[in-house]
Short mmCIF file of C-alpha atoms in Angstrom, two decimals:
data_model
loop_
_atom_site.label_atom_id
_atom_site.label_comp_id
_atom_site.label_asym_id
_atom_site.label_seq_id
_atom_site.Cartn_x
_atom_site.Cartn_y
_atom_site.Cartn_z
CA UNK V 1 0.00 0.00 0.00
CA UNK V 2 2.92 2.50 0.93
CA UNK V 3 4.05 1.99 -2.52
CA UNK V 4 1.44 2.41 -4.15
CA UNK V 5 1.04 5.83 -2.13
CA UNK V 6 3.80 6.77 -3.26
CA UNK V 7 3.57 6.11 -6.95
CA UNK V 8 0.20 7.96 -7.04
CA UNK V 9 2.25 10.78 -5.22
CA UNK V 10 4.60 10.91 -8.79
CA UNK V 11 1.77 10.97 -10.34
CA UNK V 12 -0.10 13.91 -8.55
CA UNK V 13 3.32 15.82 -8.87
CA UNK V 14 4.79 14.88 -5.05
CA UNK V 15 7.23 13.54 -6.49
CA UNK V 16 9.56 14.51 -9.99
CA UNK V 17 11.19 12.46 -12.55
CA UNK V 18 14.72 12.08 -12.84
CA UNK V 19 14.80 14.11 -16.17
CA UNK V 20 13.34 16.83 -13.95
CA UNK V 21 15.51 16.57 -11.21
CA UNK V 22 18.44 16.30 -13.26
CA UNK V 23 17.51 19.73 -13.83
CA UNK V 24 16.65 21.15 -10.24
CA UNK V 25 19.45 19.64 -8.83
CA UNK V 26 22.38 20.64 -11.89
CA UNK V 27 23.10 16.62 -12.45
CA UNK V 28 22.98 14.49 -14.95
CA UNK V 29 21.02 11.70 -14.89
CA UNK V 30 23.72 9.33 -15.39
CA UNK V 31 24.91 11.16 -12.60
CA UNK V 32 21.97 10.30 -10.32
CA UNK V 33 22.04 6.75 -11.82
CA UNK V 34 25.23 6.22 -10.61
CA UNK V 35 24.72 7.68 -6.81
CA UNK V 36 21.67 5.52 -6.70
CA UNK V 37 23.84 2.53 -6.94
CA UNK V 38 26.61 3.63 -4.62
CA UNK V 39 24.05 4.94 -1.91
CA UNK V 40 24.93 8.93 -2.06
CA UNK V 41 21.75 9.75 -3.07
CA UNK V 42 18.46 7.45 -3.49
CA UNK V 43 15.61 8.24 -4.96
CA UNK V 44 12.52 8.49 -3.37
CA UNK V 45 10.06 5.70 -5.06
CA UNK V 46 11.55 3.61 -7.95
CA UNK V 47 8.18 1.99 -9.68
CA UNK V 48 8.12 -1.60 -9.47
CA UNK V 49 6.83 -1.92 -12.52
CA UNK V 50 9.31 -0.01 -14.76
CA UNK V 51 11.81 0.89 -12.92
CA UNK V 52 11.90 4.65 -13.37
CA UNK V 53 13.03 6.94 -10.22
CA UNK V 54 11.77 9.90 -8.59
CA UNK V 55 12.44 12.05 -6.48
CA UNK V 56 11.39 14.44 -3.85
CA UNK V 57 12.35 18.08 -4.47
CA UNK V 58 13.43 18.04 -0.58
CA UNK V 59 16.45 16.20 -2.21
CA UNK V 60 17.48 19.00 -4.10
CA UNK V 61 20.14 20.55 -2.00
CA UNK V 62 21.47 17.17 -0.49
CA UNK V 63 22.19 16.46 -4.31
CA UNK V 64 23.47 20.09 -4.89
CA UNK V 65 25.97 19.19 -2.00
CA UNK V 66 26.94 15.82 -3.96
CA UNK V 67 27.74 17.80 -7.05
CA UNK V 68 29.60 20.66 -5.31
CA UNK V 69 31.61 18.01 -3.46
CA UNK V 70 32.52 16.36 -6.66
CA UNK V 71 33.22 19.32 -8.54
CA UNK V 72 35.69 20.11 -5.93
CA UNK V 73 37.49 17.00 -6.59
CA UNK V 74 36.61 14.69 -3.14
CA UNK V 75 36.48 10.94 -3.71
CA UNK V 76 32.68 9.52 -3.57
CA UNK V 77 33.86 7.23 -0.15
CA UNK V 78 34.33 10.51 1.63
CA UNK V 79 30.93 12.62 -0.09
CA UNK V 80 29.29 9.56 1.71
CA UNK V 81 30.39 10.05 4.84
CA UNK V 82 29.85 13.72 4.63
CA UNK V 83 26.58 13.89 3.26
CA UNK V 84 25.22 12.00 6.25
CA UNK V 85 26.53 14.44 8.78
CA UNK V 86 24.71 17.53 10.09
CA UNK V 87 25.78 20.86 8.57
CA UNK V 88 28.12 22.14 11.17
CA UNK V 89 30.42 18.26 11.08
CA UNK V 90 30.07 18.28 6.98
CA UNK V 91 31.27 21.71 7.23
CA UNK V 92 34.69 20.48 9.61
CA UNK V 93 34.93 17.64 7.12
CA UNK V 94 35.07 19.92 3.95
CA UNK V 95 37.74 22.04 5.89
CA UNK V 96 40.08 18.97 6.58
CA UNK V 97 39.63 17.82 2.91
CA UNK V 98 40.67 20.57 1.64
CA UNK V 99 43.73 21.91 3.89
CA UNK V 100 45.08 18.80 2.81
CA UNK V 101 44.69 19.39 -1.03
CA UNK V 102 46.23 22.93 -0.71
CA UNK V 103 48.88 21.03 1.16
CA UNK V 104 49.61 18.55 -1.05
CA UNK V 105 49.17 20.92 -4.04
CA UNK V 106 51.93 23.01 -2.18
CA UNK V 107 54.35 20.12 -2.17
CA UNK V 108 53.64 19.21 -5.84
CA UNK V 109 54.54 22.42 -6.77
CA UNK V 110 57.42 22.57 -5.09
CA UNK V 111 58.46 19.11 -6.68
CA UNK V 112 57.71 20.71 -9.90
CA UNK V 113 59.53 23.86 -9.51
CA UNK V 114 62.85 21.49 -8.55
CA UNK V 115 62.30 19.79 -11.54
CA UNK V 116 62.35 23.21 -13.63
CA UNK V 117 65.54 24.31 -11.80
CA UNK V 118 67.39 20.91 -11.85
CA UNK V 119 66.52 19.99 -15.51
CA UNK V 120 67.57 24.08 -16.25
CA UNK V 121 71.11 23.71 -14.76
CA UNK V 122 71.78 20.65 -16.44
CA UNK V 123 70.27 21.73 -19.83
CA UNK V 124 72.80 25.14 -19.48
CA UNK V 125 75.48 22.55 -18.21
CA UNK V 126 74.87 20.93 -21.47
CA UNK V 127 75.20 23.55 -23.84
CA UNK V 128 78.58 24.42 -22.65
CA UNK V 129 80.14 21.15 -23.64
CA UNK V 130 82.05 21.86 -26.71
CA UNK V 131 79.87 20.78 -30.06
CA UNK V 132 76.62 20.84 -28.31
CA UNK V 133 74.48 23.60 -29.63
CA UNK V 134 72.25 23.19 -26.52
CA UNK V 135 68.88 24.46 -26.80
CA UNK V 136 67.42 28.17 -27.23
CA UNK V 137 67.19 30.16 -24.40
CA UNK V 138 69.77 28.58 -22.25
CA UNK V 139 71.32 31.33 -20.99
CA UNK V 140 73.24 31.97 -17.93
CA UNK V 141 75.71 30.53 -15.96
CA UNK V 142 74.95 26.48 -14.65
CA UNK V 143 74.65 27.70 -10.95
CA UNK V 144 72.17 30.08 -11.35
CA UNK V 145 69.30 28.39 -10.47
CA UNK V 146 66.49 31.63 -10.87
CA UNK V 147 64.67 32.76 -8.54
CA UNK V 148 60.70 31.73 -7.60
CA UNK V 149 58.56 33.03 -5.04
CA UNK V 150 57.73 30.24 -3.24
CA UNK V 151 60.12 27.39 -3.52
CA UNK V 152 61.02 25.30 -0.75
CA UNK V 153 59.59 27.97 1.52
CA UNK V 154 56.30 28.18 2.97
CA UNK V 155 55.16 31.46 2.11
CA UNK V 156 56.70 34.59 0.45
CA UNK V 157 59.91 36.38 1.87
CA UNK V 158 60.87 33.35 3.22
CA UNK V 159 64.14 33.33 1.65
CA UNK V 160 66.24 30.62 -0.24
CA UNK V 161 70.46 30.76 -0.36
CA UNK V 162 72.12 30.31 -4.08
CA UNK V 163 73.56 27.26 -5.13
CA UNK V 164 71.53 24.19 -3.68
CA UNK V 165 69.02 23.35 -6.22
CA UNK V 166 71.69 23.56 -9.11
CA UNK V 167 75.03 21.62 -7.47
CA UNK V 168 76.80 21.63 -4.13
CA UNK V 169 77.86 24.16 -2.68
CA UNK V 170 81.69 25.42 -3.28
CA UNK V 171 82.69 26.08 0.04
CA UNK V 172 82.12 22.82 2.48
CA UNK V 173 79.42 23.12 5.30
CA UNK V 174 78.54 21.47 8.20
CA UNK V 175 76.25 21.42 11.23
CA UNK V 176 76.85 22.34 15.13
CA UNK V 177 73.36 21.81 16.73
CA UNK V 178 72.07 20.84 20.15
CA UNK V 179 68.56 19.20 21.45
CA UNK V 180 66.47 19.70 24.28
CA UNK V 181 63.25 18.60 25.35
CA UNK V 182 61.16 18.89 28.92
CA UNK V 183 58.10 17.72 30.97
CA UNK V 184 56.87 21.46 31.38
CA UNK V 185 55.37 21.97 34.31
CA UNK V 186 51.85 20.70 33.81
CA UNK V 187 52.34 17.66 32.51
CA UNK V 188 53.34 14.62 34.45
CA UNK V 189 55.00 12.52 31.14
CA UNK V 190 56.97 13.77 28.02
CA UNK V 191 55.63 12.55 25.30
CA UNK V 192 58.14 14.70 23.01
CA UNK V 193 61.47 13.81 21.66
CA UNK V 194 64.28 15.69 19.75
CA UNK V 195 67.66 14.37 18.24
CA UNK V 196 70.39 16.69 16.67
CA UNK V 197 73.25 15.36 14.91
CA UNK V 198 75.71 16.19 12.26
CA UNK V 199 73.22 14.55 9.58
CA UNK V 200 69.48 14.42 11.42
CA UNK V 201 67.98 17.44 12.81
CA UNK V 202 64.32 16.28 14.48
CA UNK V 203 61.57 17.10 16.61
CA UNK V 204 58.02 15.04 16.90
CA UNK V 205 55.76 15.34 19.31
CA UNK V 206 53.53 12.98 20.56
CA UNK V 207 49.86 12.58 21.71
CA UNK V 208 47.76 9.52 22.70
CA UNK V 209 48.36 6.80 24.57
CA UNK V 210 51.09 5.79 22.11
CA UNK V 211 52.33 9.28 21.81
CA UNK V 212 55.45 8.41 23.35
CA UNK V 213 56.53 5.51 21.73
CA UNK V 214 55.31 7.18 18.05
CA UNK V 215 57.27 10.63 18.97
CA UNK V 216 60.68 8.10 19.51
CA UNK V 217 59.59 5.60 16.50
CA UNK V 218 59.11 8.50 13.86
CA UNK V 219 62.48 9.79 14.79
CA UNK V 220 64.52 6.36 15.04
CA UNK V 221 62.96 6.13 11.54
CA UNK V 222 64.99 8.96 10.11
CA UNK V 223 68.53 8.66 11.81
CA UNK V 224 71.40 8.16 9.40
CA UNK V 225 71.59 4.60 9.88
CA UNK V 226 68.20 4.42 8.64
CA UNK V 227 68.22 6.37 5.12
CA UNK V 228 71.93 5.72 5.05
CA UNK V 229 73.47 9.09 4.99
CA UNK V 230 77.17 8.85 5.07
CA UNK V 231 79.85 10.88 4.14
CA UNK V 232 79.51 11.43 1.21
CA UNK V 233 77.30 14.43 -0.09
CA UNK V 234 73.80 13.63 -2.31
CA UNK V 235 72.26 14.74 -5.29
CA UNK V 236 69.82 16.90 -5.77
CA UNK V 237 67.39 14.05 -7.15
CA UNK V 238 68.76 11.40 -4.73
CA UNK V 239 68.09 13.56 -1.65
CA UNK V 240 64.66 14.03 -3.11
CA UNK V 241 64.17 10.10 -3.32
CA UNK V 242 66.01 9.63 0.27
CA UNK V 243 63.06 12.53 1.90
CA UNK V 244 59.91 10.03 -0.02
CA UNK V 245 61.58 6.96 1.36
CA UNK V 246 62.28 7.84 4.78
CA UNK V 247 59.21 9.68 4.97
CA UNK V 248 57.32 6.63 4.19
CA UNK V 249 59.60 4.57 6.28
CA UNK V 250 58.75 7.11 9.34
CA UNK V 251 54.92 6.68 8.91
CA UNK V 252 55.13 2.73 9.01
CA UNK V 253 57.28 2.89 12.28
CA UNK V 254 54.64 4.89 14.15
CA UNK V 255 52.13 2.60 12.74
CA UNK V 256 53.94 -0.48 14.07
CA UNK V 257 55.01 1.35 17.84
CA UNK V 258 51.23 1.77 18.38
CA UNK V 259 49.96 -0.86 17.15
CA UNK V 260 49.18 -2.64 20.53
CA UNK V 261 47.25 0.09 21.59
CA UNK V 262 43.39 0.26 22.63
CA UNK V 263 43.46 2.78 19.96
CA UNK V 264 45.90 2.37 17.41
CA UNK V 265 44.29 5.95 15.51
CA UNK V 266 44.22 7.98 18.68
CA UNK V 267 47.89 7.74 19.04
CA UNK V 268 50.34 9.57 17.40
CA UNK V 269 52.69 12.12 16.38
CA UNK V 270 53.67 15.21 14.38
CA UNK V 271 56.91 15.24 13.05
CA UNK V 272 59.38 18.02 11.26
CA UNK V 273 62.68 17.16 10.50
CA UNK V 274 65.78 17.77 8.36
CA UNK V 275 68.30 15.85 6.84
CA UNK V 276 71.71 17.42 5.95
CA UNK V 277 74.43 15.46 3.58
CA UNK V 278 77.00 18.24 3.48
CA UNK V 279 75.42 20.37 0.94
CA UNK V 280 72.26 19.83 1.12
CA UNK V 281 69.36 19.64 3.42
CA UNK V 282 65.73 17.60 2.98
CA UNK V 283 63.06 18.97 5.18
CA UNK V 284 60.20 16.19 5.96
CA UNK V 285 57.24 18.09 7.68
CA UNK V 286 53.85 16.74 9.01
CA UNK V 287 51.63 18.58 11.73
CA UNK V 288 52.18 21.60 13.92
CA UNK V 289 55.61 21.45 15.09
CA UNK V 290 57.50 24.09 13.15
CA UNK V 291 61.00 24.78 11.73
CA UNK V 292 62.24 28.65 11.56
CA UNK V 293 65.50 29.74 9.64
CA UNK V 294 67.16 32.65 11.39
CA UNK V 295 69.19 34.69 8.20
CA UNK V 296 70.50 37.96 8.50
CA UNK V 297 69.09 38.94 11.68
CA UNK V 298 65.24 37.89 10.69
CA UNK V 299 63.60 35.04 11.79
CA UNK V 300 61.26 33.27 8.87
CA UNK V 301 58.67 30.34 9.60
CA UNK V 302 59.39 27.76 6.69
CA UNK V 303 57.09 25.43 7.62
CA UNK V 304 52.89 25.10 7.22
CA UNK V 305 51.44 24.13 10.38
CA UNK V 306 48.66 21.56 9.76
CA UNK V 307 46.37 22.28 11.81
CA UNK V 308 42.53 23.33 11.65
CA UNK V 309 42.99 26.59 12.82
CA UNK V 310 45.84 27.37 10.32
CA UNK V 311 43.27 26.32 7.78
CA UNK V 312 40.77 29.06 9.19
CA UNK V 313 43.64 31.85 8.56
CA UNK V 314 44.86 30.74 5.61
CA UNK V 315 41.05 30.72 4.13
CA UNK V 316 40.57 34.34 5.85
CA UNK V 317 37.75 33.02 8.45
CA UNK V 318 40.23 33.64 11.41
CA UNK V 319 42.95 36.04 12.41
CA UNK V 320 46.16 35.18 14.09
CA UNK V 321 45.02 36.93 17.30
CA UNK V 322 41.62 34.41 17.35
CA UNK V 323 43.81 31.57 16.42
CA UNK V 324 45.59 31.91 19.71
CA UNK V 325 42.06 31.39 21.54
CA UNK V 326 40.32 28.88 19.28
CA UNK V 327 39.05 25.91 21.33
CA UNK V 328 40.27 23.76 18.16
CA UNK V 329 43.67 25.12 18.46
CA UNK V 330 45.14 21.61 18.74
CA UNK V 331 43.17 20.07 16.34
CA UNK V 332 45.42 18.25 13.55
CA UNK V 333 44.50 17.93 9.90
CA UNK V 334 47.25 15.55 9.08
CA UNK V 335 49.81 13.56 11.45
CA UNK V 336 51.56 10.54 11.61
CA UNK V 337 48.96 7.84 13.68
CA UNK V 338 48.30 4.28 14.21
CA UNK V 339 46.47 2.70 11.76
CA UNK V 340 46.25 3.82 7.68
CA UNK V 341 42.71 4.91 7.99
CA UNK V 342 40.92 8.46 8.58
CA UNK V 343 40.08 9.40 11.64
CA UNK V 344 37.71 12.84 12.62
CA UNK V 345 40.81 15.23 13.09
CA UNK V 346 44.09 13.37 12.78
CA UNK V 347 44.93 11.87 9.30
CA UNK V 348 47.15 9.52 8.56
CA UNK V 349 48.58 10.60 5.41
CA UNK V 350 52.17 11.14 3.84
CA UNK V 351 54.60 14.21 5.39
CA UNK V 352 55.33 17.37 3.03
CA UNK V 353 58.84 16.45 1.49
CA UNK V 354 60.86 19.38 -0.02
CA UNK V 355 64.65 20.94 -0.50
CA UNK V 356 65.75 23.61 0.89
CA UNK V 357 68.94 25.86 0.03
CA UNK V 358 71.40 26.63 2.54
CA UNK V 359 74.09 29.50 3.53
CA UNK V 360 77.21 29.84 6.29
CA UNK V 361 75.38 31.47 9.42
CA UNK V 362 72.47 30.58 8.99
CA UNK V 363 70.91 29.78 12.02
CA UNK V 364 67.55 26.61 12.21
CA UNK V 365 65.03 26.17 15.16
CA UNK V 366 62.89 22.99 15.07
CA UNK V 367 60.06 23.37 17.96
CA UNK V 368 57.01 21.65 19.05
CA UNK V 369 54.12 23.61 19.81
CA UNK V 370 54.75 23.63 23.47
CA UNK V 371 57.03 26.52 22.49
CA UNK V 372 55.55 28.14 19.72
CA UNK V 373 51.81 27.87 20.80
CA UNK V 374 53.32 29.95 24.20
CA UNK V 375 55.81 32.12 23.02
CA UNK V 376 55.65 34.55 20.19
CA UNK V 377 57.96 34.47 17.03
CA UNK V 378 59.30 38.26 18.79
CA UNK V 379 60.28 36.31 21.88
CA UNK V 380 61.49 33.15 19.94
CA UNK V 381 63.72 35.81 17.71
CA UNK V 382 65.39 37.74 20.23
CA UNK V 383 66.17 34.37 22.45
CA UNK V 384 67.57 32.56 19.19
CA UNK V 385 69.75 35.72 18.05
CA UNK V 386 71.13 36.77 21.84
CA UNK V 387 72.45 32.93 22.39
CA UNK V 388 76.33 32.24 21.02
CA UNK V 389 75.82 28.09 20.98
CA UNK V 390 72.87 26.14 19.84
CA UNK V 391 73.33 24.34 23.14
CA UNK V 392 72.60 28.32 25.19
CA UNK V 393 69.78 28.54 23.00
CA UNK V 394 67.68 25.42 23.34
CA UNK V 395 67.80 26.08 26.96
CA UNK V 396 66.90 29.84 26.51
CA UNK V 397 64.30 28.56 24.82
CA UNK V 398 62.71 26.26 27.09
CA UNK V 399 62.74 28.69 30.03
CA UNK V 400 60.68 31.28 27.52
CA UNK V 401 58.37 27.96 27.59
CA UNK V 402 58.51 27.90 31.61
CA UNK V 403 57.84 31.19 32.25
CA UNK V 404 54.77 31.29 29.74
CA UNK V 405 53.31 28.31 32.56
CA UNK V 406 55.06 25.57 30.50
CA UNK V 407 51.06 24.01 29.61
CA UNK V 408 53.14 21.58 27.42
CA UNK V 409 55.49 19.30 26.84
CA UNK V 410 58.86 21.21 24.98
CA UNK V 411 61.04 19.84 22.56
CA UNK V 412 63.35 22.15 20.09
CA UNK V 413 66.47 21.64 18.39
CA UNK V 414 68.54 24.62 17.46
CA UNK V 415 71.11 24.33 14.66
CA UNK V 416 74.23 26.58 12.93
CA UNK V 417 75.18 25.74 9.05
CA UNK V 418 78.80 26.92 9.23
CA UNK V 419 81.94 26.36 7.40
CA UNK V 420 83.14 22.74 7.84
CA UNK V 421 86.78 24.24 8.71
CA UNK V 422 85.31 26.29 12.12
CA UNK V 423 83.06 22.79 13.39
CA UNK V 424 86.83 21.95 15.19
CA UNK V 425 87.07 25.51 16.75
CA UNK V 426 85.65 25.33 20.32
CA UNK V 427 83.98 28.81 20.04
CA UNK V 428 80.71 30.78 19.23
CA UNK V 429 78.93 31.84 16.30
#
């Protein structure tokens, strides 16, 4: 009887064909043929007898949601899941989807803009050798590797140093660093870690019950021994192919240190690290621990926190002063966590992978957010410029965190790129 009800309610005009809601609704029909079959979007009576649907005109923005979703790019697994959520969750959901595109887009285009430089060098490189003619418009010396807003950085006026991108650097370089990390003095555990060595700068910081063990896994994952840096200094391209592997290799070593857990997804950690052969250095980023570069006296954030209220400034809904209140302050987009699978806020997904160009005296701070969500880049700045030795600094730094109530656990790693020749001279910057 119910069907039959609702069959003579097509027929009274209830209900609409799918020609007609095609229409109302801006899909096709093949469209709504096909959404019908995965479950996005059913009609409301199919007639037993010949099969055709219809639909209520209720359904119209529900489908209008479908086709904005798709038109946007997100898969049809996730459109289900969103379209069955109230309008203020869906809304989250769309924000998490796409702070990770932008972020992914960002590291694509970085990737791309490498490939530009590096296949420029070599192409001018080319055209020197005698009886090569080379190719028109390859101008310019083989170092210069241009100049693009953007590259490698996370912003613009976040600078980049000649010579990286296009060959090793003439004059040999090397690292003095120093690590520190602390309870704070709210929290009963430390659930961050740090390492600093001549090859593997690293923070990660933790969270869950896991958080420990997937702070200490993700950085085990990246030491030396691991991605085998040695002695000698890598390419351009190989460093490249060392950050994607050890990347990877980082995200399976949290996944396996919490896998025991009551719940594997609940644990994990954020991670920003970089990896230095000599003349190069490999940044692997994921979460909202940051790295700064300190350059001629300024001190320039070269990482994207990711992070849902980073997504709210970036898309112009928040300022930084609201940020620094937002109840969803600590609310991840993407991290490194137990299990492969997508959780509400934390997403396990692959780190942001990218080169970045170096230069004698410059000056790198690595940080978890116990630091930088307490003490402002002014603070951070003056402490990281006033200490002579990475090893003054880190602890400069984590009394800034103290006297800001220390809310959190602190890790930071602070580290000088200076001329191989002064790493034996027992002195300052």
């Amino acid at each position: 009887m119910e069907r039959e009800g609702r069959a003579v309610g097509a027929a009274s005009g209830e209900l609409v064909t799918i020609g007609e809601f095609a229409r109302l609704s801006r899909l096709s029909a093949k469209a709504l043929r096909r959404y019908d079959e995965l479950g996005l979007l059913r009609p409301a009576l199919v007639d037993p007898v010949n099969g055709y649907r219809y639909y209520d005109p209720a359904q119209v923005e529900g489908a209008r949601l479908v086709a904005w979703l798709r038109r946007i790019g997100m898969p049809l697994s996730r459109i289900g899941r969103i379209v069955a959520l109230d309008a203020g969750a869906a809304a989250v959901e769309i924000r998490a989807y796409w702070a990770r595109v932008e972020a992914e887009t960002a590291a694509r285009r970085d990737l791309a803009m490498y490939l530009v430089d590096h296949l420029s060098a070599e192409g001018r490189a080319m055209s020197r050798i005698p009886g090569n003619t080379g190719s028109a418009g390859n101008t310019g010396s083989a170092g210069d590797t241009g100049s693009r807003g953007g590259r490698g950085s996370s912003g613009p006026g976040v600078p980049d140093g000649p010579g990286v991108l296009g060959g090793p650097v003439a004059v040999p370089l090397a690292i003095r660093c120093a690590a520190l990390t602390d309870t704070g003095a709210v929290r009963t555990t430390n659930q961050d870690a740090a390492f600093a060595g001549p090859r593997l700068l690293a923070v990660a910081d933790g969270f869950g019950e896991g958080g420990a063990e997937a702070s200490a896994a993700a950085i085990e994952a990246l030491k030396p021994t691991a991605w085998g840096g040695g002695d000698g200094a890598l390419s351009a391209a190989d460093l490249l192919n060392v950050l994607e592997d050890t990347a990877d290799s980082a995200s399976r070593a949290v996944r396996d240190a919490v896998a025991s857990c009551a719940d594997p997804d609940g644990s994990g950690t954020t991670l920003t690290a970089m990896l230095w052969t000599g003349s190069r250095l490999g940044l692997v980023h994921i979460g909202d621990s940051r790295a700064y570069l300190l350059r001629g006296g300024e001190l320039f954030r070269i990482t994207h926190d990711h992070s849902l209220v980073q997504s709210m400034i970036d898309d112009g809904s928040l300022s930084r002063e609201e940020a620094a209140s937002h109840p969803g302050r600590a609310l991840l987009l993407k991290a490194l966590v137990g299990e492969a699978r997508s959780v509400p806020v934390a997403v396990a997904c692959r780190p942001d992978v990218r080169l970045r160009e170096v230069l004698a005296g410059d000056r790198y701070l690595l940080c978890s957010d116990g630091l930088s969500a307490v003490v402002d880049e002014a603070e951070l700045r003056a402490a990281v410029i006033a200490a002579e030795l990475p090893e003054e600094a880190v602890r400069r730094l984590v009394g800034l965190a103290h006297e800001a109530g220390g809310p959190d656990n602190v890790a930071c790693v602070v580290a000088d790129v200076v001329v191989a020749a002064e790493e034996q001279r027992p002195r300052g910057r």
